GROMACS .gro file of C-alpha atoms in nm:
model
  272
    1MET     CA    1   1.850  26.108  -0.163
    2LYS     CA    2   1.783  26.440  -0.334
    3SER     CA    3   1.441  26.438  -0.500
    4LEU     CA    4   1.405  26.570  -0.854
    5ILE     CA    5   1.057  26.694  -0.764
    6GLY     CA    6   1.075  27.062  -0.691
    7LEU     CA    7   1.321  27.116  -0.972
    8CYS     CA    8   1.187  27.262  -1.294
    9LEU     CA    9   0.903  27.052  -1.438
   10LEU     CA   10   0.814  27.034  -1.804
   11SER     CA   11   0.468  26.919  -1.909
   12ILE     CA   12   0.469  26.702  -2.221
   13ALA     CA   13   0.234  26.473  -2.404
   14PHE     CA   14   0.383  26.123  -2.399
   15GLN     CA   15   0.219  25.868  -2.625
   16THR     CA   16  -0.147  25.869  -2.510
   17ASN     CA   17  -0.058  25.934  -2.146
   18PHE     CA   18  -0.011  26.291  -2.023
   19SER     CA   19   0.280  26.300  -1.784
   20MET     CA   20   0.525  26.536  -1.625
   21ALA     CA   21   0.886  26.500  -1.733
   22LYS     CA   22   1.122  26.635  -1.470
   23GLU     CA   23   1.396  26.870  -1.583
   24PHE     CA   24   1.707  26.895  -1.367
   25GLU     CA   25   2.070  27.006  -1.359
   26TRP     CA   26   2.342  26.745  -1.334
   27SER     CA   27   2.710  26.736  -1.426
   28GLY     CA   28   2.695  27.085  -1.579
   29TYR     CA   29   2.400  27.020  -1.814
   30LYS     CA   30   2.021  27.021  -1.813
   31TRP     CA   31   1.853  26.681  -1.838
   32ARG     CA   32   1.497  26.549  -1.864
   33THR     CA   33   1.359  26.226  -1.729
   34ARG     CA   34   1.163  25.980  -1.936
   35PRO     CA   35   0.823  26.020  -1.773
   36THR     CA   36   0.621  25.749  -1.608
   37SER     CA   37   0.391  25.559  -1.842
   38ASN     CA   38   0.154  25.267  -1.801
   39ARG     CA   39   0.232  25.145  -2.155
   40THR     CA   40   0.524  24.920  -2.242
   41MET     CA   41   0.774  25.082  -2.479
   42GLY     CA   42   1.118  25.009  -2.613
   43PRO     CA   43   1.385  24.931  -2.566
   44GLY     CA   44   1.290  24.588  -2.441
   45SER     CA   45   0.911  24.647  -2.424
   46ASN     CA   46   0.948  24.786  -2.072
   47LEU     CA   47   0.750  25.006  -1.841
   48TRP     CA   48   0.927  25.329  -1.746
   49SER     CA   49   0.918  25.546  -1.436
   50ASP     CA   50   1.068  25.875  -1.321
   51ALA     CA   51   0.947  25.840  -0.963
   52ASP     CA   52   1.194  25.959  -0.702
   53GLU     CA   53   1.292  25.602  -0.621
   54ASN     CA   54   1.385  25.538  -0.986
   55ILE     CA   55   1.580  25.856  -1.066
   56PHE     CA   56   1.754  26.074  -0.811
   57ILE     CA   57   2.075  26.264  -0.733
   58ASP     CA   58   2.248  26.185  -0.406
   59GLU     CA   59   2.432  26.415  -0.165
   60LYS     CA   60   2.760  26.358  -0.354
   61GLY     CA   61   2.603  26.464  -0.683
   62ASP     CA   62   2.592  26.115  -0.832
   63LEU     CA   63   2.297  26.027  -1.055
   64HIS     CA   64   2.110  25.706  -0.965
   65LEU     CA   65   1.888  25.509  -1.203
   66LYS     CA   66   1.701  25.215  -1.055
   67ILE     CA   67   1.489  24.928  -1.182
   68THR     CA   68   1.217  24.865  -0.924
   69GLN     CA   69   0.873  24.711  -0.886
   70ASN     CA   70   0.579  24.950  -0.890
   71ALA     CA   71   0.264  24.928  -0.679
   72GLU     CA   72   0.115  24.673  -0.922
   73GLY     CA   73   0.421  24.451  -0.895
   74LYS     CA   74   0.544  24.539  -1.245
   75TRP     CA   75   0.912  24.610  -1.302
   76VAL     CA   76   0.984  24.965  -1.421
   77CYS     CA   77   1.301  25.107  -1.579
   78ALA     CA   78   1.462  25.453  -1.595
   79GLU     CA   79   1.607  25.690  -1.854
   80VAL     CA   80   1.735  26.049  -1.872
   81ALA     CA   81   1.822  26.261  -2.176
   82MET     CA   82   2.023  26.580  -2.210
   83VAL     CA   83   1.820  26.882  -2.315
   84GLU     CA   84   2.077  27.034  -2.548
   85SER     CA   85   2.246  26.871  -2.846
   86LEU     CA   86   2.624  26.862  -2.846
   87THR     CA   87   2.855  26.805  -3.143
   88TYR     CA   88   3.159  26.609  -3.254
   89GLY     CA   89   3.394  26.546  -2.965
   90THR     CA   90   3.470  26.316  -2.673
   91TYR     CA   91   3.184  26.188  -2.457
   92GLU     CA   92   3.282  26.043  -2.118
   93PHE     CA   93   3.073  25.867  -1.855
   94GLU     CA   94   3.215  25.793  -1.509
   95LEU     CA   95   3.031  25.515  -1.326
   96SER     CA   96   3.031  25.448  -0.951
   97SER     CA   97   2.866  25.105  -0.955
   98ARG     CA   98   2.972  24.767  -1.089
   99TYR     CA   99   2.789  24.674  -1.408
  100ASP     CA  100   2.933  24.320  -1.383
  101LYS     CA  101   2.726  24.263  -1.066
  102LEU     CA  102   2.392  24.361  -1.220
  103ALA     CA  103   2.128  24.105  -1.316
  104LYS     CA  104   2.243  23.938  -1.636
  105ASN     CA  105   1.949  24.057  -1.845
  106THR     CA  106   1.966  24.424  -1.748
  107VAL     CA  107   2.121  24.674  -1.991
  108VAL     CA  108   2.309  24.995  -1.916
  109GLY     CA  109   2.303  25.237  -2.210
  110LEU     CA  110   2.537  25.537  -2.244
  111PHE     CA  111   2.478  25.685  -2.587
  112THR     CA  112   2.383  25.953  -2.835
  113TYR     CA  113   2.055  25.916  -3.021
  114ILE     CA  114   1.836  26.073  -3.288
  115SER     CA  115   1.555  25.883  -3.459
  116PRO     CA  116   1.633  25.735  -3.802
  117ASP     CA  117   1.327  25.912  -3.945
  118SER     CA  118   1.459  26.246  -3.821
  119VAL     CA  119   1.797  26.176  -3.980
  120ALA     CA  120   1.630  26.083  -4.309
  121LYS     CA  121   1.421  26.400  -4.310
  122GLN     CA  122   1.713  26.630  -4.231
  123ILE     CA  123   1.961  26.492  -4.484
  124GLY     CA  124   1.723  26.378  -4.757
  125ARG     CA  125   1.770  26.002  -4.725
  126ASN     CA  126   1.535  25.707  -4.672
  127VAL     CA  127   1.478  25.456  -4.397
  128GLY     CA  128   1.416  25.105  -4.529
  129ASP     CA  129   1.639  25.119  -4.837
  130GLU     CA  130   1.893  24.867  -4.702
  131LYS     CA  131   2.168  25.131  -4.727
  132PRO     CA  132   2.378  25.272  -4.440
  133ASP     CA  133   2.259  25.626  -4.507
  134THR     CA  134   2.070  25.708  -4.184
  135PRO     CA  135   2.315  25.634  -3.899
  136HIS     CA  136   2.162  25.764  -3.580
  137GLU     CA  137   2.313  25.621  -3.260
  138ILE     CA  138   2.652  25.569  -3.093
  139ASP     CA  139   2.641  25.326  -2.801
  140ILE     CA  140   2.832  25.204  -2.501
  141GLU     CA  141   2.630  24.925  -2.339
  142MET     CA  142   2.682  24.688  -2.048
  143THR     CA  143   2.485  24.365  -2.024
  144GLY     CA  144   2.519  23.990  -1.989
  145SER     CA  145   2.227  23.929  -2.225
  146TRP     CA  146   2.416  23.907  -2.553
  147GLY     CA  147   2.660  23.620  -2.523
  148ASP     CA  148   2.969  23.597  -2.303
  149ALA     CA  149   3.068  23.966  -2.311
  150ASN     CA  150   2.964  24.241  -2.069
  151LEU     CA  151   3.078  24.557  -2.251
  152PHE     CA  152   2.968  24.656  -2.602
  153PHE     CA  153   3.073  24.938  -2.838
  154THR     CA  154   2.827  24.987  -3.125
  155THR     CA  155   2.704  25.234  -3.387
  156HIS     CA  156   2.365  25.195  -3.554
  157ASP     CA  157   2.184  25.236  -3.882
  158PRO     CA  158   1.843  25.060  -3.899
  159ASP     CA  159   1.902  24.925  -4.250
  160VAL     CA  160   2.231  24.739  -4.199
  161GLN     CA  161   2.404  24.512  -3.949
  162SER     CA  162   2.531  24.728  -3.663
  163PRO     CA  163   2.912  24.748  -3.645
  164SER     CA  164   2.999  24.635  -3.292
  165GLN     CA  165   3.285  24.509  -3.076
  166ASN     CA  166   3.252  24.354  -2.733
  167PHE     CA  167   3.472  24.276  -2.436
  168TYR     CA  168   3.463  24.095  -2.103
  169GLU     CA  169   3.640  24.163  -1.776
  170PRO     CA  170   3.517  24.114  -1.419
  171LEU     CA  171   3.564  24.442  -1.234
  172THR     CA  172   3.763  24.491  -0.916
  173GLY     CA  173   3.592  24.809  -0.793
  174ASP     CA  174   3.296  25.041  -0.837
  175HIS     CA  175   3.468  25.312  -1.043
  176THR     CA  176   3.503  25.293  -1.422
  177THR     CA  177   3.514  25.544  -1.708
  178HIS     CA  178   3.375  25.486  -2.056
  179ARG     CA  179   3.429  25.719  -2.351
  180PHE     CA  180   3.391  25.759  -2.722
  181THR     CA  181   3.539  26.021  -2.952
  182TRP     CA  182   3.312  26.100  -3.245
  183ARG     CA  183   3.461  26.258  -3.557
  184PRO     CA  184   3.311  26.295  -3.906
  185GLU     CA  185   3.540  26.018  -4.029
  186GLU     CA  186   3.567  25.783  -3.728
  187ILE     CA  187   3.444  25.674  -3.387
  188VAL     CA  188   3.688  25.552  -3.120
  189TRP     CA  189   3.565  25.388  -2.797
  190SER     CA  190   3.759  25.294  -2.482
  191SER     CA  191   3.696  25.194  -2.119
  192TYR     CA  192   3.908  25.223  -1.805
  193HIS     CA  193   3.917  25.138  -1.437
  194GLY     CA  194   3.882  25.441  -1.211
  195HIS     CA  195   3.743  25.789  -1.269
  196VAL     CA  196   3.974  25.926  -1.539
  197ALA     CA  197   3.758  26.163  -1.747
  198GLY     CA  198   3.968  26.432  -1.911
  199GLN     CA  199   4.292  26.233  -1.904
  200ALA     CA  200   4.449  26.201  -2.247
  201ASP     CA  201   4.604  25.858  -2.191
  202PRO     CA  202   4.452  25.701  -1.878
  203PRO     CA  203   4.619  25.411  -1.700
  204ASN     CA  204   4.443  25.084  -1.616
  205PRO     CA  205   4.228  25.014  -1.922
  206ILE     CA  206   3.968  24.742  -1.901
  207ILE     CA  207   4.134  24.430  -2.044
  208GLU     CA  208   3.975  24.151  -2.246
  209GLN     CA  209   3.981  23.831  -2.038
  210ARG     CA  210   3.824  23.580  -2.274
  211SER     CA  211   4.037  23.335  -2.471
  212ASN     CA  212   4.009  23.498  -2.812
  213ASP     CA  213   4.219  23.708  -3.050
  214ASN     CA  214   4.179  24.012  -2.822
  215HIS     CA  215   4.282  23.833  -2.500
  216GLY     CA  216   4.497  24.063  -2.288
  217LYS     CA  217   4.425  24.367  -2.503
  218PRO     CA  218   4.260  24.693  -2.385
  219ALA     CA  219   3.890  24.755  -2.444
  220VAL     CA  220   3.944  24.990  -2.737
  221ALA     CA  221   3.762  24.995  -3.071
  222ARG     CA  222   3.789  25.213  -3.381
  223TYR     CA  223   3.532  25.233  -3.660
  224VAL     CA  224   3.581  25.413  -3.994
  225GLY     CA  225   3.296  25.273  -4.208
  226PRO     CA  226   2.974  25.430  -4.337
  227VAL     CA  227   2.771  25.395  -4.014
  228ILE     CA  228   2.896  25.719  -3.857
  229PRO     CA  229   2.619  25.963  -3.761
  230GLN     CA  230   2.627  26.318  -3.892
  231ASP     CA  231   2.622  26.606  -3.646
  232LEU     CA  232   2.249  26.688  -3.633
  233ASN     CA  233   2.028  26.736  -3.325
  234GLU     CA  234   2.110  26.411  -3.147
  235ARG     CA  235   2.093  26.395  -2.767
  236VAL     CA  236   2.296  26.222  -2.497
  237LEU     CA  237   2.100  25.957  -2.305
  238VAL     CA  238   2.159  25.728  -2.010
  239ASN     CA  239   1.915  25.443  -1.964
  240PHE     CA  240   1.882  25.129  -1.754
  241TRP     CA  241   1.642  24.862  -1.875
  242ILE     CA  242   1.556  24.492  -1.897
  243PHE     CA  243   1.628  24.281  -2.201
  244ASN     CA  244   1.374  24.001  -2.202
  245GLU     CA  245   1.214  23.826  -2.496
  246LYS     CA  246   0.949  23.672  -2.271
  247LEU     CA  247   0.683  23.938  -2.292
  248PRO     CA  248   0.475  24.101  -2.158
  249ASP     CA  249   0.636  24.128  -1.814
  250PRO     CA  250   1.016  24.172  -1.828
  251ALA     CA  251   1.186  24.118  -1.492
  252PRO     CA  252   1.549  24.115  -1.370
  253SER     CA  253   1.686  23.762  -1.396
  254ASP     CA  254   1.773  23.756  -1.026
  255GLY     CA  255   1.435  23.895  -0.919
  256LYS     CA  256   1.595  24.186  -0.732
  257GLU     CA  257   1.595  24.566  -0.761
  258GLN     CA  258   1.885  24.697  -0.971
  259GLU     CA  259   2.080  25.020  -0.935
  260LEU     CA  260   2.313  25.213  -1.167
  261VAL     CA  261   2.519  25.500  -1.024
  262VAL     CA  262   2.664  25.753  -1.269
  263HIS     CA  263   2.925  25.978  -1.111
  264SER     CA  264   2.959  26.229  -1.395
  265PHE     CA  265   2.932  26.310  -1.763
  266HIS     CA  266   3.204  26.508  -1.943
  267PHE     CA  267   3.214  26.645  -2.297
  268THR     CA  268   3.513  26.789  -2.484
  269PRO     CA  269   3.450  26.929  -2.834
  270LEU     CA  270   3.702  26.845  -3.104
  271SER     CA  271   3.831  27.201  -3.112
  272GLU     CA  272   3.970  27.174  -2.757
   0.00000   0.00000   0.00000
């Protein structure tokens, strides 16, 4: 395990708790951890930690995020965010762990995010007007918490129902790749077996296994409606958390530590 301590540290004020967010290099970009806090915060009303056991880079360069119990016996989650903002293009995440083997109520998030209030301020719109005029997040999520699927493609505006498609397939190995291409007029998501970032037409897509209209079809979704974020100062995030409506102490449904391994992140702007 390669500790993130000793890499550049950035002091920040976080809620009412002063903490140290760790800044580190990974996959060609600078990232910051979500710092440890003793207050529950979303998503999922969780506690968060950037202790070395919760976020670290291994000898192969893979990023690990873990859900563990702290010294008080509370379960703590992990999140990292890219320092710079990117732009329209293709965002790809290569995983080296099986999300279908995680506790059912844990959530893997691979996404871009900017707060709805920040969107409203920058483009002169309003939050709370029941109009899709502040889209702010593009998501790939893995969880067993929301029905019989385990892979979700979603885009968000706080004032309308989130456009979303979901899929289910048990995996056969640790390696998968998940991507979305974000354009001003559309978002296209897709997921594949293996590490295939950068390939224009990868083989072995994840295939829907449920008995529904998409049975046997690849995990691909295209959205062209109004809930497409504008290119502002959004950030790329990876988080790993517990979905649990039984507050105040969310816990993995199997009572065990959970681990997400992210092999790499790749970005290709639309111009390339």
